[in-house]
Amino acid sequence: MERLEESFEREKRFSADLAHELRTPIAELRMMSEVALRWPEQANSDQARETLEIAEQMQGIIESLLVLGRYENGQADLRPEPVDISGLGKACWKPFAGRAAEKNIKVNLEIPDTQTLESDPKLLRLIFTNLFSNATEYTPAEGVIDITGSSGMNGMVLRVSNTVSGIGPESVSHLFERFWRQDNARTDNNHSGLGLCLARTCSRALSLDLQAGLDQENRIVFNLKQADEEKSSSSSSGNIA
């Protein structure tokens, strides 16, 4: 009964969070439409661009939810092949390099050239992209991002760590929840709060384990490992050495 009650409570929170995420862009679209109808002579390209950005934001939320639903229901069409982890990591990082430079973030990208994994490259790209996006957005200016792979046989696929501000163990425990974000980023339209949830769901579809924690320097750390190599059934939060 307790598990059922927790499940119902999660669904209620999800419904409320989804309504919150969609209410704001829908209200903005309605307001802009009403203004355009009342004063059509004042219509300009800026309004059209803002309308497009809002529509793209809503489309991104819906598409992410569709992907989540498909993979959570075991409907993933996996096509495994040998993947060059170093090459994939570098390619996925490129779109975020400019933003990191703007914030003067020091980036250490060290993935062995010989590291490969038999997996689905499409899903791996989705996981890497969401982890890099999260690190770039929430690392403060002058911070550090470390992206490393593994040259050994310890099952590690990727490790992403970065300096953070205002995140403690109580926050880490919520990182993989749908729509969860730090309060100070709640109004940020660039992130829907689905990226890390999607990354973990895709990881499970690939029989990988994605965990998060804080290291001894209070940096956030994401470890992506092969699930059958996981030594302990650690929770999604905790301390990582």
Short mmCIF file of C-alpha atoms in Angstrom, two decimals:
data_model
loop_
_atom_site.label_atom_id
_atom_site.label_comp_id
_atom_site.label_asym_id
_atom_site.label_seq_id
_atom_site.Cartn_x
_atom_site.Cartn_y
_atom_site.Cartn_z
CA MET A 1 0.00 0.00 0.00
CA GLU A 2 2.84 2.37 0.79
CA ARG A 3 4.38 1.77 -2.64
CA LEU A 4 1.01 2.37 -4.29
CA GLU A 5 0.52 5.59 -2.35
CA GLU A 6 4.01 6.77 -3.33
CA SER A 7 3.26 5.95 -6.96
CA PHE A 8 -0.01 7.90 -6.86
CA GLU A 9 1.74 10.81 -5.19
CA ARG A 10 4.42 10.85 -7.89
CA GLU A 11 1.76 10.90 -10.59
CA LYS A 12 -0.03 13.78 -8.87
CA ARG A 13 3.22 15.75 -8.66
CA PHE A 14 3.95 14.98 -12.29
CA SER A 15 0.53 16.22 -13.42
CA ALA A 16 0.92 19.41 -11.37
CA ASP A 17 4.45 20.01 -12.65
CA LEU A 18 3.42 19.42 -16.26
CA ALA A 19 0.56 21.89 -15.89
CA HIS A 20 3.00 24.42 -14.41
CA GLU A 21 5.50 23.98 -17.24
CA LEU A 22 2.89 24.39 -19.98
CA ARG A 23 0.76 27.09 -18.35
CA THR A 24 3.37 29.85 -18.69
CA PRO A 25 4.18 29.44 -22.41
CA ILE A 26 0.50 28.99 -23.25
CA ALA A 27 -0.34 32.21 -21.37
CA GLU A 28 2.42 34.01 -23.26
CA LEU A 29 1.13 32.76 -26.61
CA ARG A 30 -2.40 33.85 -25.75
CA MET A 31 -1.27 37.31 -24.69
CA MET A 32 0.80 37.81 -27.84
CA SER A 33 -2.10 36.61 -30.01
CA GLU A 34 -4.53 39.00 -28.31
CA VAL A 35 -2.12 41.90 -28.81
CA ALA A 36 -1.64 41.00 -32.47
CA LEU A 37 -5.40 40.84 -33.05
CA ARG A 38 -6.05 44.14 -31.28
CA TRP A 39 -3.21 46.07 -32.93
CA PRO A 40 -2.40 44.23 -36.18
CA GLU A 41 -0.57 47.25 -37.57
CA GLN A 42 2.06 46.90 -34.84
CA ALA A 43 2.99 43.33 -35.70
CA ASN A 44 6.73 42.90 -36.28
CA SER A 45 9.41 40.25 -36.71
CA ASP A 46 10.31 40.32 -32.99
CA GLN A 47 6.84 39.11 -32.06
CA ALA A 48 7.00 36.36 -34.67
CA ARG A 49 10.40 35.26 -33.34
CA GLU A 50 9.15 35.22 -29.73
CA THR A 51 6.12 33.19 -30.79
CA LEU A 52 8.37 30.69 -32.55
CA GLU A 53 10.65 30.39 -29.50
CA ILE A 54 7.67 29.68 -27.24
CA ALA A 55 6.32 27.07 -29.66
CA GLU A 56 9.74 25.41 -29.83
CA GLN A 57 9.93 25.36 -26.02
CA MET A 58 6.57 23.59 -25.78
CA GLN A 59 7.51 21.21 -28.58
CA GLY A 60 10.72 20.31 -26.76
CA ILE A 61 8.79 19.46 -23.58
CA ILE A 62 6.31 17.30 -25.44
CA GLU A 63 8.95 15.46 -27.47
CA SER A 64 11.00 14.77 -24.34
CA LEU A 65 7.94 13.34 -22.62
CA LEU A 66 7.19 11.13 -25.63
CA VAL A 67 10.76 9.80 -25.62
CA LEU A 68 10.57 9.18 -21.87
CA GLY A 69 7.32 7.30 -22.22
CA ARG A 70 8.64 5.16 -25.06
CA TYR A 71 11.81 4.11 -23.26
CA GLU A 72 10.15 3.68 -19.87
CA ASN A 73 7.67 1.28 -21.48
CA GLY A 74 10.47 -0.77 -23.03
CA GLN A 75 9.70 0.34 -26.58
CA ALA A 76 13.25 1.40 -27.41
CA ASP A 77 14.46 0.25 -30.82
CA LEU A 78 18.09 -0.36 -29.91
CA ARG A 79 20.73 -0.74 -32.60
CA PRO A 80 24.01 -1.53 -30.83
CA GLU A 81 27.32 -1.09 -32.57
CA PRO A 82 30.91 -0.33 -31.50
CA VAL A 83 30.96 3.31 -30.35
CA ASP A 84 34.09 5.44 -30.08
CA ILE A 85 33.45 7.08 -26.70
CA SER A 86 36.20 9.66 -27.18
CA GLY A 87 34.93 10.75 -30.58
CA LEU A 88 31.33 10.84 -29.40
CA GLY A 89 32.25 12.82 -26.30
CA LYS A 90 34.15 15.45 -28.29
CA ALA A 91 31.34 15.77 -30.84
CA CYS A 92 28.69 16.14 -28.13
CA TRP A 93 30.74 18.77 -26.29
CA LYS A 94 31.19 21.07 -29.31
CA PRO A 95 27.77 22.81 -29.05
CA PHE A 96 28.53 23.78 -25.42
CA ALA A 97 32.11 24.96 -25.83
CA GLY A 98 31.07 28.51 -26.70
CA ARG A 99 28.80 28.87 -23.68
CA ALA A 100 31.54 27.52 -21.40
CA ALA A 101 34.00 30.04 -22.85
CA GLU A 102 31.54 32.89 -22.25
CA LYS A 103 31.41 31.94 -18.58
CA ASN A 104 35.19 31.47 -18.46
CA ILE A 105 34.76 27.87 -17.34
CA LYS A 106 37.84 25.66 -17.34
CA VAL A 107 37.02 22.43 -19.18
CA ASN A 108 39.08 19.24 -18.90
CA LEU A 109 38.00 16.70 -21.53
CA GLU A 110 40.03 13.52 -21.08
CA ILE A 111 38.55 10.40 -22.65
CA PRO A 112 41.04 7.73 -23.84
CA ASP A 113 41.11 7.39 -27.63
CA THR A 114 40.99 3.62 -27.25
CA GLN A 115 37.77 3.58 -25.21
CA THR A 116 34.89 1.91 -27.06
CA LEU A 117 31.53 0.49 -26.05
CA GLU A 118 29.06 -1.79 -27.79
CA SER A 119 25.92 0.29 -27.52
CA ASP A 120 23.32 2.37 -29.36
CA PRO A 121 25.08 5.60 -30.47
CA LYS A 122 21.83 7.54 -30.73
CA LEU A 123 20.89 6.98 -27.10
CA LEU A 124 24.46 7.49 -25.90
CA ARG A 125 24.53 10.84 -27.71
CA LEU A 126 21.31 11.82 -25.96
CA ILE A 127 22.80 10.93 -22.55
CA PHE A 128 26.08 12.76 -23.19
CA THR A 129 24.31 15.85 -24.53
CA ASN A 130 22.04 16.16 -21.51
CA LEU A 131 24.90 15.69 -19.05
CA PHE A 132 27.04 18.30 -20.85
CA SER A 133 24.12 20.72 -21.09
CA ASN A 134 23.44 20.39 -17.37
CA ALA A 135 27.11 20.90 -16.48
CA THR A 136 27.49 23.97 -18.71
CA GLU A 137 24.34 25.65 -17.48
CA TYR A 138 24.81 25.14 -13.75
CA THR A 139 28.56 25.57 -13.41
CA PRO A 140 29.13 29.12 -12.14
CA ALA A 141 31.44 31.55 -13.91
CA GLU A 142 35.12 30.76 -13.39
CA GLY A 143 34.13 27.20 -12.47
CA VAL A 144 35.52 23.86 -13.63
CA ILE A 145 34.05 20.98 -15.65
CA ASP A 146 35.86 17.63 -15.79
CA ILE A 147 34.77 15.07 -18.39
CA THR A 148 36.64 11.79 -18.18
CA GLY A 149 36.33 8.26 -19.48
CA SER A 150 38.08 5.10 -18.39
CA SER A 151 41.06 3.23 -19.78
CA GLY A 152 40.57 0.31 -17.40
CA MET A 153 38.00 -2.44 -16.98
CA ASN A 154 36.06 -0.94 -14.09
CA GLY A 155 32.90 -0.50 -16.13
CA MET A 156 33.08 3.29 -16.18
CA VAL A 157 31.77 4.81 -19.41
CA LEU A 158 31.77 8.51 -18.57
CA ARG A 159 32.29 10.70 -15.52
CA VAL A 160 31.16 14.34 -15.55
CA SER A 161 31.90 16.56 -12.56
CA ASN A 162 31.57 20.30 -12.12
CA THR A 163 31.64 22.98 -9.49
CA VAL A 164 28.20 24.03 -8.29
CA SER A 165 26.65 26.61 -6.03
CA GLY A 166 23.81 26.05 -3.59
CA ILE A 167 23.37 22.31 -4.13
CA GLY A 168 23.48 19.97 -1.16
CA PRO A 169 22.67 16.29 -0.61
CA GLU A 170 18.98 17.11 -0.26
CA SER A 171 19.00 18.62 -3.77
CA VAL A 172 21.00 15.79 -5.31
CA SER A 173 18.29 13.32 -4.33
CA HIS A 174 15.86 15.14 -6.67
CA LEU A 175 18.10 15.59 -9.71
CA PHE A 176 16.55 12.79 -11.77
CA GLU A 177 12.94 13.75 -11.05
CA ARG A 178 10.84 15.08 -13.90
CA PHE A 179 10.65 18.88 -14.06
CA TRP A 180 12.75 19.32 -10.92
CA ARG A 181 15.04 22.36 -10.97
CA GLN A 182 16.67 24.59 -8.41
CA ASP A 183 14.27 27.37 -7.40
CA ASN A 184 16.58 30.07 -8.68
CA ALA A 185 16.40 28.55 -12.14
CA ARG A 186 12.67 27.93 -12.15
CA THR A 187 11.95 30.73 -14.61
CA ASP A 188 14.66 29.67 -17.05
CA ASN A 189 12.90 28.81 -20.31
CA ASN A 190 15.99 27.13 -21.75
CA HIS A 191 15.59 24.07 -19.53
CA SER A 192 12.43 22.10 -18.89
CA GLY A 193 13.83 19.98 -16.07
CA LEU A 194 13.57 16.79 -18.13
CA GLY A 195 17.18 16.38 -19.30
CA LEU A 196 18.59 14.35 -16.42
CA CYS A 197 15.45 12.23 -16.13
CA LEU A 198 15.73 11.47 -19.83
CA ALA A 199 19.44 10.69 -19.48
CA ARG A 200 18.80 8.15 -16.72
CA THR A 201 15.90 6.54 -18.59
CA CYS A 202 18.05 6.14 -21.71
CA SER A 203 20.86 4.75 -19.55
CA ARG A 204 18.61 2.05 -18.18
CA ALA A 205 17.44 1.18 -21.71
CA LEU A 206 21.12 0.57 -22.54
CA SER A 207 21.73 -1.48 -19.36
CA LEU A 208 23.85 1.35 -17.98
CA ASP A 209 23.67 2.91 -14.54
CA LEU A 210 23.66 6.71 -14.13
CA GLN A 211 24.23 7.96 -10.58
CA ALA A 212 24.82 11.38 -9.07
CA GLY A 213 26.48 12.55 -5.89
CA LEU A 214 28.78 15.11 -4.31
CA ASP A 215 32.51 14.56 -3.98
CA GLN A 216 34.73 15.69 -1.13
CA GLU A 217 35.12 19.13 -2.72
CA ASN A 218 31.34 19.52 -2.90
CA ARG A 219 31.34 19.20 -6.68
CA ILE A 220 28.45 17.46 -8.40
CA VAL A 221 29.51 14.17 -10.01
CA PHE A 222 27.64 12.05 -12.55
CA ASN A 223 28.93 8.52 -13.09
CA LEU A 224 27.73 6.53 -16.10
CA LYS A 225 28.72 2.89 -15.67
CA GLN A 226 27.88 -0.49 -17.08
CA ALA A 227 25.14 -1.79 -14.81
CA ASP A 228 26.56 -5.31 -14.48
CA GLU A 229 29.80 -3.79 -13.22
CA GLU A 230 28.15 -1.81 -10.44
CA LYS A 231 29.58 -3.09 -7.18
CA SER A 232 26.79 -1.89 -4.97
CA SER A 233 23.19 -0.88 -5.31
CA SER A 234 23.86 2.72 -4.37
CA SER A 235 21.05 5.23 -4.36
CA SER A 236 20.79 8.21 -6.71
CA SER A 237 22.34 10.51 -4.10
CA GLY A 238 25.22 10.42 -1.71
CA ASN A 239 28.91 11.17 -1.49
CA ILE A 240 31.33 10.22 -4.25
CA ALA A 241 35.03 10.16 -3.60
#
